[in-house]
Every structure is written in structure tokens, then in C-alpha cells.
Coordinates of C-alpha atoms in Angstrom, one line a residue:
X3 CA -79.6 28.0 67.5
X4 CA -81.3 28.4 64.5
X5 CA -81.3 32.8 64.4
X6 CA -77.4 32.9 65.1
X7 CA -75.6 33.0 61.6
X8 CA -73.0 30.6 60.8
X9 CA -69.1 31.4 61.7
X10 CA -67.1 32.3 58.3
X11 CA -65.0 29.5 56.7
X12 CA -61.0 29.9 57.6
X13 CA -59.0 30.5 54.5
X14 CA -55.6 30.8 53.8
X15 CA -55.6 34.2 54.5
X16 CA -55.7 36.5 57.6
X17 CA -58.4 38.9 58.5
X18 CA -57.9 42.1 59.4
X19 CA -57.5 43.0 63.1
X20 CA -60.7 44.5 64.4
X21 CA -60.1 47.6 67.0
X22 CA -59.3 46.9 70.5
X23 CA -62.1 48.9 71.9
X24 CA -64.6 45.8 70.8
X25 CA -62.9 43.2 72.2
X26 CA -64.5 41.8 75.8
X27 CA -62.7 42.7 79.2
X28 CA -60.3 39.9 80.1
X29 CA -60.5 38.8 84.0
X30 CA -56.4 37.5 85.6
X31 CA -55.6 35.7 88.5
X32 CA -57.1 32.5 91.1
X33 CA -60.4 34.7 91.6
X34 CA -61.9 34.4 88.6
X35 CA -64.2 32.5 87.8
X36 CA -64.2 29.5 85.4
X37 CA -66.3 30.5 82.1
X38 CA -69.7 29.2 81.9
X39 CA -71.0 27.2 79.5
X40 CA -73.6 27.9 78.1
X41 CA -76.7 25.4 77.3
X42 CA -79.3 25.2 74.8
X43 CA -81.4 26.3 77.8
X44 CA -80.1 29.8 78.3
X45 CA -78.4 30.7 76.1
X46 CA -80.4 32.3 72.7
X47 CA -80.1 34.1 69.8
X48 CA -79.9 38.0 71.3
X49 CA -76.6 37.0 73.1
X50 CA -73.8 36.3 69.9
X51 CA -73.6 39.8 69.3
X52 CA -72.1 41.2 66.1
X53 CA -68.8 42.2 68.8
X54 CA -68.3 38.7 70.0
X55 CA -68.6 37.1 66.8
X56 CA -65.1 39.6 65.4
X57 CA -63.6 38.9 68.9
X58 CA -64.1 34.9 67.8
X59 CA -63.0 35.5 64.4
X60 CA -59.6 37.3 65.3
X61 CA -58.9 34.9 68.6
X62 CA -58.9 32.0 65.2
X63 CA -57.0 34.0 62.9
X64 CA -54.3 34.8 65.7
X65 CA -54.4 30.8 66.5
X66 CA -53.6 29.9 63.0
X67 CA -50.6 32.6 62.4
X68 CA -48.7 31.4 65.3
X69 CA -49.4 27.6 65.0
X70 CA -50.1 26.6 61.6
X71 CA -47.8 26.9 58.8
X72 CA -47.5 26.4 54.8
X73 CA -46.4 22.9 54.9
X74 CA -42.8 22.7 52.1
X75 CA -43.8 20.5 49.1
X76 CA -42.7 16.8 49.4
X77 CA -38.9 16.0 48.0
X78 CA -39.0 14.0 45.2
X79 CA -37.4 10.5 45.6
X80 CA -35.4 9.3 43.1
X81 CA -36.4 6.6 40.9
X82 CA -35.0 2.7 41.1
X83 CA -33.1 3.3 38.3
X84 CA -30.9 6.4 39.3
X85 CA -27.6 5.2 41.1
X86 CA -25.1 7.1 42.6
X87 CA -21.9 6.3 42.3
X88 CA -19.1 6.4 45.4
X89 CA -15.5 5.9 45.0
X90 CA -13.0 6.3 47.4
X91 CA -12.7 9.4 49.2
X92 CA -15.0 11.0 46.7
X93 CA -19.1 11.7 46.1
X94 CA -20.6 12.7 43.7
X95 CA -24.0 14.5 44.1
X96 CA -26.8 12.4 43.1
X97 CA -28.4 13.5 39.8
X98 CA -32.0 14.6 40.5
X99 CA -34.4 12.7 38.1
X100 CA -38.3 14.0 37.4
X101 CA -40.9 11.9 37.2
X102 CA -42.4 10.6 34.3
X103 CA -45.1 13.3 33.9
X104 CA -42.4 15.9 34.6
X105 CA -39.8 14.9 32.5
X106 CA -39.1 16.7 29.1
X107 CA -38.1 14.5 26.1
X108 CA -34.9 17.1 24.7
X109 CA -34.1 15.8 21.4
X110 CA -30.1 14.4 21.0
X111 CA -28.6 15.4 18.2
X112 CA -27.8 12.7 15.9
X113 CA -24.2 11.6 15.2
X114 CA -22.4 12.7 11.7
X115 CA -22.3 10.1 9.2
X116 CA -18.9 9.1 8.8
X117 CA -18.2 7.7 5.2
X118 CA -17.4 3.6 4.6
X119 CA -13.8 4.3 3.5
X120 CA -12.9 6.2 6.5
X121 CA -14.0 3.2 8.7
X122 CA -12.5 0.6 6.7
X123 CA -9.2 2.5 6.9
X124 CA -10.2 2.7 10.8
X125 CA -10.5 -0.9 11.3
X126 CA -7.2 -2.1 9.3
X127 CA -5.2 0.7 11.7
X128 CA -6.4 -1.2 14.3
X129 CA -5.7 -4.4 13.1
X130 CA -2.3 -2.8 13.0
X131 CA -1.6 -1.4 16.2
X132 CA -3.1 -4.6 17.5
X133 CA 0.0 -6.5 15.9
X134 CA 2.4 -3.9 16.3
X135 CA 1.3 -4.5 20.4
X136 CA 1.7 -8.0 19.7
X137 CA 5.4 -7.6 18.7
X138 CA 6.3 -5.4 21.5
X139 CA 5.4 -7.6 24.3
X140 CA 7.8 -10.0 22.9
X141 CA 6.0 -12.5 21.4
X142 CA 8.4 -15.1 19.6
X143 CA 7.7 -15.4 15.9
X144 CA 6.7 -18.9 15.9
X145 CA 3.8 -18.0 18.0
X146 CA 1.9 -16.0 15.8
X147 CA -1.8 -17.2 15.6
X148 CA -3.2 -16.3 12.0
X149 CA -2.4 -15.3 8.7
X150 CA -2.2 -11.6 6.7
X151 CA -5.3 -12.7 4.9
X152 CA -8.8 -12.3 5.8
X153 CA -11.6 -15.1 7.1
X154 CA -13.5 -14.1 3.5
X155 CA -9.4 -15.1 1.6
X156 CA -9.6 -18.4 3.6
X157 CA -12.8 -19.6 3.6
X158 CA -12.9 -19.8 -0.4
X159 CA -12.2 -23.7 -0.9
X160 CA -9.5 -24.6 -3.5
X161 CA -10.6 -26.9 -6.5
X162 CA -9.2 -30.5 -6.8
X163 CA -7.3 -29.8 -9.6
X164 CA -5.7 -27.0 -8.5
X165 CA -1.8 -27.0 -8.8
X166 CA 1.1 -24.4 -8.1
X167 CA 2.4 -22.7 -11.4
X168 CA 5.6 -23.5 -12.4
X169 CA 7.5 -20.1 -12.3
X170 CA 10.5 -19.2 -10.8
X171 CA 10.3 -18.7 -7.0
X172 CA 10.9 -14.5 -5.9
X173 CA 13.5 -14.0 -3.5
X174 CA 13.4 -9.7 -3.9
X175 CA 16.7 -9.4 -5.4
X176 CA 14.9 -9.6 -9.2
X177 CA 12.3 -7.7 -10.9
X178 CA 8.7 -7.7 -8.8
X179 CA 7.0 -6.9 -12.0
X180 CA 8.4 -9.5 -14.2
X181 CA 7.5 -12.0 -11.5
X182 CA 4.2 -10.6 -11.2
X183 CA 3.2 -11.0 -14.4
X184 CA 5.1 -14.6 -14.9
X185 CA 2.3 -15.4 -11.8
X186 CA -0.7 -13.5 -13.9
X187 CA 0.0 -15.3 -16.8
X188 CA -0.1 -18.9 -15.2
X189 CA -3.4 -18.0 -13.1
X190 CA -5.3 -17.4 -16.1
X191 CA -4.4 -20.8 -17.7
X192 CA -5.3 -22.3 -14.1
X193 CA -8.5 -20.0 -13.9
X194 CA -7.8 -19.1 -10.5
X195 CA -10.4 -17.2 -8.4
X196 CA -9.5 -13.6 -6.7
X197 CA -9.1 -15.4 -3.2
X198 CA -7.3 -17.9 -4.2
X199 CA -4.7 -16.1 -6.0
X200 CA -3.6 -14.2 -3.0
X201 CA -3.1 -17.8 -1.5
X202 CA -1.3 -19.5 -4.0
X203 CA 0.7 -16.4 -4.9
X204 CA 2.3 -16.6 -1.2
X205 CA 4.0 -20.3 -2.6
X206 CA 5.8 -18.2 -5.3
X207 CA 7.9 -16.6 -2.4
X208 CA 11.0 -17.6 -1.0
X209 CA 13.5 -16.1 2.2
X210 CA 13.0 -12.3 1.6
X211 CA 10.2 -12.3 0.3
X212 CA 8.8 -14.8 2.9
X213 CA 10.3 -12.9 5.5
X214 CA 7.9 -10.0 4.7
X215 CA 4.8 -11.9 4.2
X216 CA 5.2 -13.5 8.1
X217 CA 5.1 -9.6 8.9
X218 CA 2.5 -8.4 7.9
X219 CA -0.3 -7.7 10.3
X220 CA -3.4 -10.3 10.8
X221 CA -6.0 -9.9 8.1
X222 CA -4.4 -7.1 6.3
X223 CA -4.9 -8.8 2.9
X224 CA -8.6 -9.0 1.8
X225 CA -8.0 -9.3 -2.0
X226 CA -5.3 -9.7 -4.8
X227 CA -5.4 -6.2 -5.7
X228 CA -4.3 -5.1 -2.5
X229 CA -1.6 -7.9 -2.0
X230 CA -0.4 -6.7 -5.6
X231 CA -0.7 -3.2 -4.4
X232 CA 1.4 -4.0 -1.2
X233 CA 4.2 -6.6 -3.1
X234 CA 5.3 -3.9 -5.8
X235 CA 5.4 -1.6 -3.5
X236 CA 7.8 -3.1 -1.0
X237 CA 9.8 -4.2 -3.5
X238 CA 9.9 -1.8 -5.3
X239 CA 13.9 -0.9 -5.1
X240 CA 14.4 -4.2 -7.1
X241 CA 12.6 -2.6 -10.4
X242 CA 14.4 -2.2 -13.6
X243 CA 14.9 1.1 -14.8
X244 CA 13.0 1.6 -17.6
X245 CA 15.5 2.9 -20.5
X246 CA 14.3 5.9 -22.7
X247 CA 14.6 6.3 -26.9
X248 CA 18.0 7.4 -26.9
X249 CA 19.6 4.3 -25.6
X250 CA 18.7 2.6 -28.6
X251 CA 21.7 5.0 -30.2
X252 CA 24.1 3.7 -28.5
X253 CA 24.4 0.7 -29.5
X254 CA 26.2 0.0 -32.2
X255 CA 27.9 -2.4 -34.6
X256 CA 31.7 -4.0 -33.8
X257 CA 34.6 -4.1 -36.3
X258 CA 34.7 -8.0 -35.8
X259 CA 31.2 -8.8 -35.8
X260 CA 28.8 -9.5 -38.5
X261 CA 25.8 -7.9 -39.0
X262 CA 23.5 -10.3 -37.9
X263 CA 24.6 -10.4 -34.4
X264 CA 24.7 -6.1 -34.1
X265 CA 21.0 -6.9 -34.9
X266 CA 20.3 -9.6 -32.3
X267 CA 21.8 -6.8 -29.6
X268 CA 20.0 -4.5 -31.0
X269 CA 16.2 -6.2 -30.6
X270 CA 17.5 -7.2 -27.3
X271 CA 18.0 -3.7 -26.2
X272 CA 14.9 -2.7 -27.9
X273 CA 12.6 -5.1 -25.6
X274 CA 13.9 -2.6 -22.9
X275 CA 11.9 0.2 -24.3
X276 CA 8.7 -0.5 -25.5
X277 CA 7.5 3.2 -26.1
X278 CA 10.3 3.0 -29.3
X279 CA 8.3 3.4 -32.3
X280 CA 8.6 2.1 -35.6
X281 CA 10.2 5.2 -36.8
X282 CA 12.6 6.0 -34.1
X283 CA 13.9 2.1 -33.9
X284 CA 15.0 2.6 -37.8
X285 CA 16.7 5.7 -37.3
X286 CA 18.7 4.4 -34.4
X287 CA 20.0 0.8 -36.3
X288 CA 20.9 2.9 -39.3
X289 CA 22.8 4.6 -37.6
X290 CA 24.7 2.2 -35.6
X291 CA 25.7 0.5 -38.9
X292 CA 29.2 0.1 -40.0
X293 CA 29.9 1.5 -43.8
X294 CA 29.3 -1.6 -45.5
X295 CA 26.9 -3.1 -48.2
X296 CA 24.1 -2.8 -45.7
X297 CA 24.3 0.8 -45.0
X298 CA 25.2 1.9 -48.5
X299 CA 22.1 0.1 -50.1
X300 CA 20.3 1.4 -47.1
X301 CA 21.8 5.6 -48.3
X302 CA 20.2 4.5 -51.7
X303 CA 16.9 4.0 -50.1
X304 CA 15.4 5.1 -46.7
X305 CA 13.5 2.9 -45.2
X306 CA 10.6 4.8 -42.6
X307 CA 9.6 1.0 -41.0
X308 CA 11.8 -1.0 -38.9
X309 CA 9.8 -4.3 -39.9
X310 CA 11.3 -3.3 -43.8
X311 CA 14.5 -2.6 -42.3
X312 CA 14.4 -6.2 -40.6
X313 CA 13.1 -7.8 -44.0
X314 CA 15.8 -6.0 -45.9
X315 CA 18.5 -6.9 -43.6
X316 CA 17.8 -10.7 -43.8
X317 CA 18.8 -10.7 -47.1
X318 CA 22.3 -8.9 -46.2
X319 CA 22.7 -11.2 -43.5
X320 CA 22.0 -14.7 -46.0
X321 CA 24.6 -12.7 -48.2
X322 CA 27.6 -12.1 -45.4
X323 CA 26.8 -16.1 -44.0
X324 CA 27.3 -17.4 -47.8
X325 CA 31.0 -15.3 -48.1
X326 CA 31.7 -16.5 -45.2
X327 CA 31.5 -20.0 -45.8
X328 CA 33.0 -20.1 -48.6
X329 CA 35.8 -17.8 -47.3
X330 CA 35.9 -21.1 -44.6
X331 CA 35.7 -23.8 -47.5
X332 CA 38.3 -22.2 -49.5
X333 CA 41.0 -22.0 -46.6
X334 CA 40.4 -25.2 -45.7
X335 CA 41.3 -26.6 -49.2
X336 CA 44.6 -24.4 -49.7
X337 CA 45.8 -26.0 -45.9
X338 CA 44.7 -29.3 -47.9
X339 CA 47.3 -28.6 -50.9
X340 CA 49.6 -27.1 -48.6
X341 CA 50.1 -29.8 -46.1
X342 CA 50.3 -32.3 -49.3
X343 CA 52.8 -30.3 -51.5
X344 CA 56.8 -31.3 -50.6
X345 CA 58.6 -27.9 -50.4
X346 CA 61.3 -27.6 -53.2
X347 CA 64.7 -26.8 -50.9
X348 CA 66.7 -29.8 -49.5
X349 CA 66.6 -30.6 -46.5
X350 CA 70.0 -30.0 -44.4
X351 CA 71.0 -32.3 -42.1
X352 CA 72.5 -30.4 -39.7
X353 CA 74.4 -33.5 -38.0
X354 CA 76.5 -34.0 -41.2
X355 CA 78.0 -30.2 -40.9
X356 CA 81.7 -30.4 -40.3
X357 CA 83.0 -27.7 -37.4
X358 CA 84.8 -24.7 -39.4
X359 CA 88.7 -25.1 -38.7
X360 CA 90.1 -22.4 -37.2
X361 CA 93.3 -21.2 -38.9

């Protein structure tokens, strides 16, 4: 049929009803007849009226409102990747994951920074509680694997003529200081590095102080400082006192004692503070003195330095050690004449003596 136009293209949506007076008488029941079909032969172009062409168009529209519908969009699946985990007697709900092309790149914040010194006081906590653990299971002590020190402490390699200083051995009942320095003093004539200090340092120790070193937690020691640091520190109780300026006042020169030995207690005592100055050391063995030649040539003329007090008071002492020798020498030669001089009264023989009569 070339004159008949073409039916309209069916689109998503519905056209509107047309009115029921224009659509074609419909025949019910076994007596009607079948429709007709109609051939190329009679049918033409007169019969597709404008009426039957709506009447088509709304039997298609009807046909697609009650049987086709607006198919949901496919689920996605999620990918490979995503798993979901199941534990007992509990789900969780599967995390929905887009697709590549749908997925939106949300920047993460980026961590803080946290500064070197807070992590290095991190890690030796750690290393702590790690021993501290170690303890409280019940671990004997002769099964502890390592030492306080660090790999870097160990791995530095001694030299062949390396040797252990001779210094006294530190129990913790004396000074830590003094011993500390005692050690300080013999590393630099051995030229010991920083590493191997802390390891030949631990040689120095003996029960107490060995005792405490076997504590300490794995790899707590990286450098001398540090093992200096934590020594003092522990023993710290066994530190002299140090004595102020006014001690050095209270000592003072004995009746029976020359002066040279008042001024060997006195340097001693002196040693003890080593903040005294020149000045204040003079003032306080002056006044110490006992009222003798010393302090009366010393009332003549002040002296402000204690090195002029020492240089003046050598002198005093050559004096008093010359009197007194020859106070010695003379004593010994008057027992001399003594024991060889015969005493002048006879000697009574008491054996001779008669018995007084009795009248």
C-alpha cells in the first residue's frame, strides 16, 4: 500500500485515549464470524480510514500499559576484591563497592607528624614492658637472653690492646661519683671509644652494683651518657654531702698538737669544699689558731691569700719541729747524767735493823 501512511513509532509514553464514539462495533459470542484478512487484492488505500488508524493506535497503547513495564536497573555485583566477613552467629552487611568509573577518589587526611623524641621514648617503654612481661611469667634469672646494651654497643669490636683499668671495683655502698670519675680518668689514658666504655665500665661493678645491671631491661643502654645518666642516678643515696664554707670554721687547732698537723686537717677538710675561696679559707685557719707565735705574727700582718698564709706557716712549722727536737735531745742527755750520777744518801740495808725492844 503505497497511499496508506505509515503507523506512528511507539514511545515511552501513552497517547491520549480517543472518544468511544470512533471506535468500531465489537461482535460476541460462537456466531461471529472469524475476521478477514485482507489481501493485497482487495484491500486499498480508501479503506484505513483516519477512525481505524486511532482505534489501532489506542488497542497498542492499552497493550503496552498492561504488559510492558520499565524494566529496574541491573544490581551491581560486587567486585573480586570485596569480602564479607561471617563469624559465628553474626553477619555483617556486605559493603557496596562502585565501579571503577563510579567511584570517587575522597582524599584521607594525612597522619600528624609525631616528633623523633617522642618515638624513641615509645620504643624504650616498650622494650620495658616487654621485660617487665618477661619477669612476671616467671622466667628464672639465669635464663635471660641478652644484655641492657644495644646491637650498635655490641657490635663495636674491642682493640687488641685493650685492658680493664685498674680502679677499685663499686659495690654501691661508696661514692658513685668518685668512682665515676676514677673510671673517666683511666678511659682517657686507654683512649676508649663511647661503646666500649659502657662495656668495660660493667667490669668495674661488683654484687650490688651487679645486681642492678642484670636488671635492667634488654637494650636500654645505647650510649655512655645514658649508662652515666642511669648509674648516678640509682645510686644516688651513696653521694657525699657536699659541705658548705662554714665548715671550714669549725675546725680548729688542739692544745697537744702542733701546728703543722691542725694544718694537714685543715687542707683535708678543705678538699671537701671546693667552692672555698682563697679569701674565705684564710679567714677560717686564722681563726682556728691557738694564741701562739703563729697567730700573733699573723695579728701583726693580715694575710688576704691562703697560698701566703701556707708559705708563712712553713716557716712557723720548721721553727716548732727545731724546739722540739732539741727539747727531745736535751731530755735525753739529762736521763744520760741522771742514770750515771750515784745519789749522795747511803744506802740502808734494811736487813741489818735490829727489832725496837719493847720496855
Amino acid at each position: 500500500m503505497t497511499g496508506a501512511p505509515s503507523p506512528p513509532a511507539v514511545t515511552g509514553s501513552v497517547p491520549a485515549a480517543l472518544p468511544q464514539a470512533s471506535l468500531p462495533p465489537r461482535v460476541m459470542g460462537p456466531a461471529a464470524d472469524p475476521p478477514r484478512r485482507s489481501t493485497s487484492s482487495d484491500t486499498s488505500t480508501e479503506e484505513l480510514s483516519p477512525a481505524l488508524l486511532g482505534a489501532i493506535q489506542q488497542i497498542v497503547a492499552t497493550a503496552l500499559r498492561e504488559h510492558v513495564c520499565i524494566a529496574a536497573p541491573p544490581r551491581l555485583a560486587p567486585p573480586p576484591e570485596a569480602e564479607v566477613l561471617e563469624e559465628e552467629g553474626e553477619e555483617e552487611a556486605p559493603v557496596p563497592v562502585l565501579p571503577a568509573g563510579r567511584r570517587r577518589d575522597i582524599p584521607r587526611p594525612k597522619p600528624p607528624e609525631v616528633p623523633p623524641q617522642w618515638l624513641a621514648r615509645l620504643e624504650h617503654l616498650q622494650k620495658g614492658l616487654q621485660d617487665v612481661k618477661y619477669q612476671i611469667e616467671g622466667a628464672p634469672e639465669d635464663e635471660r637472653q641478652g644484655v641492657p646494651f644495644t646491637e650498635t654497643v655490641m657490635a663495636d669490636e674491642l682493640p687488641l690492646n685493650c685492658r680493664t683499668p685498674a680502679i677499685a671495683e663499686y659495690d654501691g655502698t661508696t661514692d658513685p661519683m668518685e668512682h665515676l670519675s676514677c673510671f673517666e680518668n683511666a678511659a682517657l689514658l686507654h683512649r676508649y671509644t663511647d661503646w666500649i666504655k659502657c662495656r668495660v665500665f660493667v667490669t668495674t661493678f661488683a654484687r650490688v652494683a651487679q645486681q642492678w645491671f642484670n636488671h635492667l631491661p634488654l637494650g636500654a643502654i645505647e650510649n655512655f651518657q645514658e649508662f652515666r645518666s642511669l648509674f648516678l642516678h640509682q645510686f644516688a643515696s651513696s653521694r657525699k654531702l657536699r659541705k658548705m664554707e662554714l665548715s671550714l670554721f669549725a675546725v680548729r687547732q688542739k692544745d697537744d698538737k702542733p701546728l703543722k698537723e691542725y694544718l694537714q686537717r685543715f687542707n683535708t677538710a678543705a678538699l671537701e669544699v671546693p667552692a672555698a675561696t682563697q679569701e674565705v679559707k684564710a679567714s677560717a685557719f686564722s681563726q682556728g689558731l691557738l694564741d701562739g707565735d703563729f697567730f700573733k705574727s699573723l695579728a701583726k700582718k693580715l694575710v688576704a691569700k691562703f697560698d701566703a698564709l701556707l708559705a708563712r706557716a712553713a716557716k712557723y712549722i720548721n721553727m716548732e719541729e727545731a724546739q722540739a727536737a732539741k727539747k727531745e735531745t736535751r731530755g735525753e742527755k739529762r736521763k744520760e747524767i741522771k742514770e750515771e750520777t750515784p745519789s749522795k744518801k747511803p744506802r740502808v740495808d734494811l736487813r741489818e735493823r735490829k727489832p725496837l725492844s719493847k720496855e
